[in-house]
Amino acid sequence: MKNKVRFLVVLVMLLFFFRGSIYRFFITYKKTAVRETVVLTNKELIKRIDIEIKEKKRTIEEVIELSNKITSDVLSFTFAKVSGNSNAVLKEEKANCIGYASLFNSICNYIIIKQKLTNQYKCVHLVGELDFLGFDIHHVFNNPFFKDHDFNQIEDLMKNKTYSTDPSLCDYFYIDYVTCNTIFI
């Protein structure tokens, strides 16, 4: 009995520590559309971001991490139909994957502009489908909520490298990056 408990504890710990790698192995995002970037207008949030960045030049990984952190701090997930506009979801404090991705995108782009990095980085709000080992899982669900999924892709224009992130997934499962098989350009 002790061996079974130990095995179970070790298995749970491995799943926890390698959840990102496991998720990226099984789930791939595929771009189907691009949404417009919404310019951040909420003065309170802009002030918070300005305090967080403090004139310090940040790496793109730090910008992504900070954008995810702030998005997670101010929003909670809902399955209800809510706005997809980043400024509107700030008032409601609830969002689905569209609102999460929109707010992340607005924050990330604000930081990129504020730090004068627009020649090097570009953040795009994408709509996509999730594939489980190559199988489109959206066909399994008969609910409009699961029609597609929103996420973001950040491109390093100098290094020709991309970072894909799903802010709603990051909020609840602490998985910072996802695998996307298409580049938005």
PDB file of C-alpha atoms in Angstrom, residues 6-174:
ATOM      1  CA  ARG A   6       4.446   6.880  -3.018  1.00  0.00           C
ATOM      2  CA  PHE A   7       3.985   6.144  -6.688  1.00  0.00           C
ATOM      3  CA  LEU A   8       0.807   8.243  -6.771  1.00  0.00           C
ATOM      4  CA  VAL A   9       2.509  11.147  -4.953  1.00  0.00           C
ATOM      5  CA  VAL A  10       5.485  11.045  -7.332  1.00  0.00           C
ATOM      6  CA  LEU A  11       3.154  10.860 -10.339  1.00  0.00           C
ATOM      7  CA  VAL A  12       1.114  13.857  -9.162  1.00  0.00           C
ATOM      8  CA  MET A  13       4.291  15.846  -8.511  1.00  0.00           C
ATOM      9  CA  LEU A  14       5.660  15.027 -11.965  1.00  0.00           C
ATOM     10  CA  LEU A  15       2.371  16.010 -13.592  1.00  0.00           C
ATOM     11  CA  PHE A  16       2.386  19.277 -11.648  1.00  0.00           C
ATOM     12  CA  PHE A  17       5.988  20.230 -12.388  1.00  0.00           C
ATOM     13  CA  PHE A  18       5.862  19.211 -16.053  1.00  0.00           C
ATOM     14  CA  ARG A  19       2.271  20.355 -16.757  1.00  0.00           C
ATOM     15  CA  GLY A  20       3.438  22.917 -19.342  1.00  0.00           C
ATOM     16  CA  SER A  21       5.565  20.450 -21.273  1.00  0.00           C
ATOM     17  CA  ILE A  22       2.830  17.818 -21.118  1.00  0.00           C
ATOM     18  CA  TYR A  23       0.201  20.328 -22.282  1.00  0.00           C
ATOM     19  CA  ARG A  24       2.393  21.527 -25.172  1.00  0.00           C
ATOM     20  CA  PHE A  25       3.064  17.917 -26.197  1.00  0.00           C
ATOM     21  CA  PHE A  26      -0.627  17.059 -26.454  1.00  0.00           C
ATOM     22  CA  ILE A  27      -2.251  20.388 -27.407  1.00  0.00           C
ATOM     23  CA  THR A  28      -1.350  22.538 -30.408  1.00  0.00           C
ATOM     24  CA  TYR A  29      -2.979  25.849 -31.334  1.00  0.00           C
ATOM     25  CA  LYS A  30      -3.789  26.583 -34.961  1.00  0.00           C
ATOM     26  CA  LYS A  31      -4.473  30.169 -36.058  1.00  0.00           C
ATOM     27  CA  THR A  32      -7.768  30.744 -37.877  1.00  0.00           C
ATOM     28  CA  ALA A  33      -8.212  34.531 -37.587  1.00  0.00           C
ATOM     29  CA  VAL A  34      -6.750  37.739 -36.189  1.00  0.00           C
ATOM     30  CA  ARG A  35      -8.606  40.177 -33.938  1.00  0.00           C
ATOM     31  CA  GLU A  36      -7.938  43.903 -33.826  1.00  0.00           C
ATOM     32  CA  THR A  37      -5.821  45.269 -31.004  1.00  0.00           C
ATOM     33  CA  VAL A  38      -7.785  47.417 -28.577  1.00  0.00           C
ATOM     34  CA  VAL A  39      -5.852  50.404 -27.253  1.00  0.00           C
ATOM     35  CA  LEU A  40      -5.802  50.475 -23.476  1.00  0.00           C
ATOM     36  CA  THR A  41      -7.668  53.520 -22.088  1.00  0.00           C
ATOM     37  CA  ASN A  42      -8.181  52.625 -18.423  1.00  0.00           C
ATOM     38  CA  LYS A  43      -6.104  55.228 -16.563  1.00  0.00           C
ATOM     39  CA  GLU A  44      -5.934  53.158 -13.365  1.00  0.00           C
ATOM     40  CA  LEU A  45      -4.499  50.155 -15.179  1.00  0.00           C
ATOM     41  CA  ILE A  46      -2.100  52.318 -17.194  1.00  0.00           C
ATOM     42  CA  LYS A  47      -0.830  53.833 -13.941  1.00  0.00           C
ATOM     43  CA  ARG A  48      -0.343  50.336 -12.472  1.00  0.00           C
ATOM     44  CA  ILE A  49       1.586  49.187 -15.535  1.00  0.00           C
ATOM     45  CA  ASP A  50       3.771  52.303 -15.464  1.00  0.00           C
ATOM     46  CA  ILE A  51       4.595  51.623 -11.806  1.00  0.00           C
ATOM     47  CA  GLU A  52       5.395  47.967 -12.598  1.00  0.00           C
ATOM     48  CA  ILE A  53       7.736  48.727 -15.489  1.00  0.00           C
ATOM     49  CA  LYS A  54       9.469  51.676 -13.750  1.00  0.00           C
ATOM     50  CA  GLU A  55      11.504  52.866 -16.736  1.00  0.00           C
ATOM     51  CA  LYS A  56      13.364  49.540 -16.652  1.00  0.00           C
ATOM     52  CA  LYS A  57      13.899  48.013 -20.077  1.00  0.00           C
ATOM     53  CA  ARG A  58      12.400  44.532 -19.967  1.00  0.00           C
ATOM     54  CA  THR A  59      13.053  41.433 -22.034  1.00  0.00           C
ATOM     55  CA  ILE A  60      10.136  40.148 -24.068  1.00  0.00           C
ATOM     56  CA  GLU A  61       9.814  37.203 -21.681  1.00  0.00           C
ATOM     57  CA  GLU A  62       9.437  39.679 -18.788  1.00  0.00           C
ATOM     58  CA  VAL A  63       6.859  41.672 -20.792  1.00  0.00           C
ATOM     59  CA  ILE A  64       4.860  38.483 -21.440  1.00  0.00           C
ATOM     60  CA  GLU A  65       5.108  37.423 -17.795  1.00  0.00           C
ATOM     61  CA  LEU A  66       4.013  40.852 -16.539  1.00  0.00           C
ATOM     62  CA  SER A  67       1.145  41.033 -19.056  1.00  0.00           C
ATOM     63  CA  ASN A  68      -0.084  37.597 -17.946  1.00  0.00           C
ATOM     64  CA  LYS A  69       0.262  38.514 -14.262  1.00  0.00           C
ATOM     65  CA  ILE A  70      -1.716  41.736 -14.558  1.00  0.00           C
ATOM     66  CA  THR A  71      -4.376  40.054 -16.712  1.00  0.00           C
ATOM     67  CA  SER A  72      -4.746  37.266 -14.140  1.00  0.00           C
ATOM     68  CA  ASP A  73      -4.878  39.752 -11.268  1.00  0.00           C
ATOM     69  CA  VAL A  74      -7.724  41.837 -12.686  1.00  0.00           C
ATOM     70  CA  LEU A  75      -9.899  39.175 -14.361  1.00  0.00           C
ATOM     71  CA  SER A  76     -11.724  36.027 -13.370  1.00  0.00           C
ATOM     72  CA  PHE A  77     -12.962  33.509 -15.908  1.00  0.00           C
ATOM     73  CA  THR A  78     -16.606  33.099 -16.833  1.00  0.00           C
ATOM     74  CA  PHE A  79     -18.423  30.908 -19.347  1.00  0.00           C
ATOM     75  CA  ALA A  80     -21.085  33.596 -19.697  1.00  0.00           C
ATOM     76  CA  LYS A  81     -21.280  35.790 -22.775  1.00  0.00           C
ATOM     77  CA  VAL A  82     -19.304  38.943 -21.989  1.00  0.00           C
ATOM     78  CA  SER A  83     -17.503  41.623 -23.941  1.00  0.00           C
ATOM     79  CA  GLY A  84     -14.322  40.857 -25.818  1.00  0.00           C
ATOM     80  CA  ASN A  85     -13.109  44.450 -25.513  1.00  0.00           C
ATOM     81  CA  SER A  86     -10.223  44.806 -23.078  1.00  0.00           C
ATOM     82  CA  ASN A  87     -11.482  48.123 -21.693  1.00  0.00           C
ATOM     83  CA  ALA A  88     -14.992  46.717 -21.114  1.00  0.00           C
ATOM     84  CA  VAL A  89     -13.807  43.544 -19.355  1.00  0.00           C
ATOM     85  CA  LEU A  90     -11.806  45.690 -16.940  1.00  0.00           C
ATOM     86  CA  LYS A  91     -15.080  47.178 -15.677  1.00  0.00           C
ATOM     87  CA  GLU A  92     -16.795  43.778 -15.440  1.00  0.00           C
ATOM     88  CA  GLU A  93     -13.711  42.026 -14.001  1.00  0.00           C
ATOM     89  CA  LYS A  94     -14.952  38.848 -15.712  1.00  0.00           C
ATOM     90  CA  ALA A  95     -14.002  37.497 -19.097  1.00  0.00           C
ATOM     91  CA  ASN A  96     -13.903  34.411 -21.249  1.00  0.00           C
ATOM     92  CA  CYS A  97     -10.933  33.502 -23.444  1.00  0.00           C
ATOM     93  CA  ILE A  98     -11.683  36.404 -25.804  1.00  0.00           C
ATOM     94  CA  GLY A  99     -11.565  39.006 -23.032  1.00  0.00           C
ATOM     95  CA  TYR A 100      -8.461  37.473 -21.462  1.00  0.00           C
ATOM     96  CA  ALA A 101      -6.618  37.481 -24.791  1.00  0.00           C
ATOM     97  CA  SER A 102      -7.820  41.011 -25.588  1.00  0.00           C
ATOM     98  CA  LEU A 103      -6.662  42.420 -22.251  1.00  0.00           C
ATOM     99  CA  PHE A 104      -3.316  40.619 -22.444  1.00  0.00           C
ATOM    100  CA  ASN A 105      -2.859  41.976 -25.966  1.00  0.00           C
ATOM    101  CA  SER A 106      -3.675  45.551 -24.907  1.00  0.00           C
ATOM    102  CA  ILE A 107      -1.305  45.378 -21.924  1.00  0.00           C
ATOM    103  CA  CYS A 108       1.525  43.735 -23.863  1.00  0.00           C
ATOM    104  CA  ASN A 109       1.260  46.225 -26.721  1.00  0.00           C
ATOM    105  CA  TYR A 110       1.109  49.134 -24.261  1.00  0.00           C
ATOM    106  CA  ILE A 111       4.376  47.969 -22.667  1.00  0.00           C
ATOM    107  CA  ILE A 112       6.015  47.393 -26.067  1.00  0.00           C
ATOM    108  CA  ILE A 113       5.066  50.931 -27.146  1.00  0.00           C
ATOM    109  CA  LYS A 114       5.992  52.487 -23.786  1.00  0.00           C
ATOM    110  CA  GLN A 115       9.432  50.881 -23.892  1.00  0.00           C
ATOM    111  CA  LYS A 116       9.941  51.894 -27.535  1.00  0.00           C
ATOM    112  CA  LEU A 117      10.230  48.293 -28.708  1.00  0.00           C
ATOM    113  CA  THR A 118       7.783  48.417 -31.651  1.00  0.00           C
ATOM    114  CA  ASN A 119      10.615  47.897 -34.151  1.00  0.00           C
ATOM    115  CA  GLN A 120      11.562  44.667 -32.404  1.00  0.00           C
ATOM    116  CA  TYR A 121       8.312  43.095 -31.128  1.00  0.00           C
ATOM    117  CA  LYS A 122       4.762  42.680 -32.326  1.00  0.00           C
ATOM    118  CA  CYS A 123       1.906  41.196 -30.272  1.00  0.00           C
ATOM    119  CA  VAL A 124      -1.160  39.896 -32.111  1.00  0.00           C
ATOM    120  CA  HIS A 125      -4.513  38.708 -30.716  1.00  0.00           C
ATOM    121  CA  LEU A 126      -5.348  35.459 -32.523  1.00  0.00           C
ATOM    122  CA  VAL A 127      -8.361  33.207 -32.830  1.00  0.00           C
ATOM    123  CA  GLY A 128      -7.614  29.551 -33.274  1.00  0.00           C
ATOM    124  CA  GLU A 129      -8.487  25.949 -32.849  1.00  0.00           C
ATOM    125  CA  LEU A 130      -6.991  23.504 -30.398  1.00  0.00           C
ATOM    126  CA  ASP A 131      -5.684  20.199 -31.670  1.00  0.00           C
ATOM    127  CA  PHE A 132      -5.198  17.201 -29.406  1.00  0.00           C
ATOM    128  CA  LEU A 133      -2.453  15.104 -31.025  1.00  0.00           C
ATOM    129  CA  GLY A 134      -3.545  16.434 -34.429  1.00  0.00           C
ATOM    130  CA  PHE A 135      -7.309  16.031 -33.862  1.00  0.00           C
ATOM    131  CA  ASP A 136      -9.395  19.231 -33.800  1.00  0.00           C
ATOM    132  CA  ILE A 137     -11.160  19.043 -30.416  1.00  0.00           C
ATOM    133  CA  HIS A 138     -13.695  21.753 -31.311  1.00  0.00           C
ATOM    134  CA  HIS A 139     -15.673  19.226 -33.352  1.00  0.00           C
ATOM    135  CA  VAL A 140     -16.219  17.144 -30.211  1.00  0.00           C
ATOM    136  CA  PHE A 141     -18.187  19.865 -28.410  1.00  0.00           C
ATOM    137  CA  ASN A 142     -21.663  20.896 -29.492  1.00  0.00           C
ATOM    138  CA  ASN A 143     -21.575  24.217 -27.665  1.00  0.00           C
ATOM    139  CA  PRO A 144     -20.891  27.608 -29.332  1.00  0.00           C
ATOM    140  CA  PHE A 145     -18.525  28.454 -26.468  1.00  0.00           C
ATOM    141  CA  PHE A 146     -16.094  25.818 -27.773  1.00  0.00           C
ATOM    142  CA  LYS A 147     -16.279  27.004 -31.391  1.00  0.00           C
ATOM    143  CA  ASP A 148     -12.765  28.483 -31.213  1.00  0.00           C
ATOM    144  CA  HIS A 149     -10.247  29.801 -28.734  1.00  0.00           C
ATOM    145  CA  ASP A 150      -8.384  33.118 -28.391  1.00  0.00           C
ATOM    146  CA  PHE A 151      -4.704  33.459 -27.570  1.00  0.00           C
ATOM    147  CA  ASN A 152      -1.765  35.758 -28.350  1.00  0.00           C
ATOM    148  CA  GLN A 153       1.394  35.469 -30.346  1.00  0.00           C
ATOM    149  CA  ILE A 154       4.372  37.747 -29.891  1.00  0.00           C
ATOM    150  CA  GLU A 155       6.972  37.927 -32.615  1.00  0.00           C
ATOM    151  CA  ASP A 156      10.567  38.958 -32.118  1.00  0.00           C
ATOM    152  CA  LEU A 157      11.114  40.686 -35.471  1.00  0.00           C
ATOM    153  CA  MET A 158      14.903  40.753 -35.049  1.00  0.00           C
ATOM    154  CA  LYS A 159      15.369  37.082 -34.222  1.00  0.00           C
ATOM    155  CA  ASN A 160      12.479  35.712 -36.303  1.00  0.00           C
ATOM    156  CA  LYS A 161      11.174  33.945 -33.179  1.00  0.00           C
ATOM    157  CA  THR A 162       7.634  33.708 -31.844  1.00  0.00           C
ATOM    158  CA  TYR A 163       6.120  33.233 -28.398  1.00  0.00           C
ATOM    159  CA  SER A 164       2.532  31.991 -28.085  1.00  0.00           C
ATOM    160  CA  THR A 165       0.591  32.409 -24.862  1.00  0.00           C
ATOM    161  CA  ASP A 166      -2.947  31.686 -23.708  1.00  0.00           C
ATOM    162  CA  PRO A 167      -3.763  34.135 -20.879  1.00  0.00           C
ATOM    163  CA  SER A 168      -6.841  32.245 -19.623  1.00  0.00           C
ATOM    164  CA  LEU A 169      -4.843  28.998 -19.474  1.00  0.00           C
ATOM    165  CA  CYS A 170      -2.019  30.830 -17.705  1.00  0.00           C
ATOM    166  CA  ASP A 171      -4.425  32.229 -15.101  1.00  0.00           C
ATOM    167  CA  TYR A 172      -5.815  28.867 -14.051  1.00  0.00           C
ATOM    168  CA  PHE A 173      -3.081  26.354 -14.816  1.00  0.00           C
ATOM    169  CA  TYR A 174       0.073  28.524 -14.668  1.00  0.00           C
TER     170      TYR A 174
END
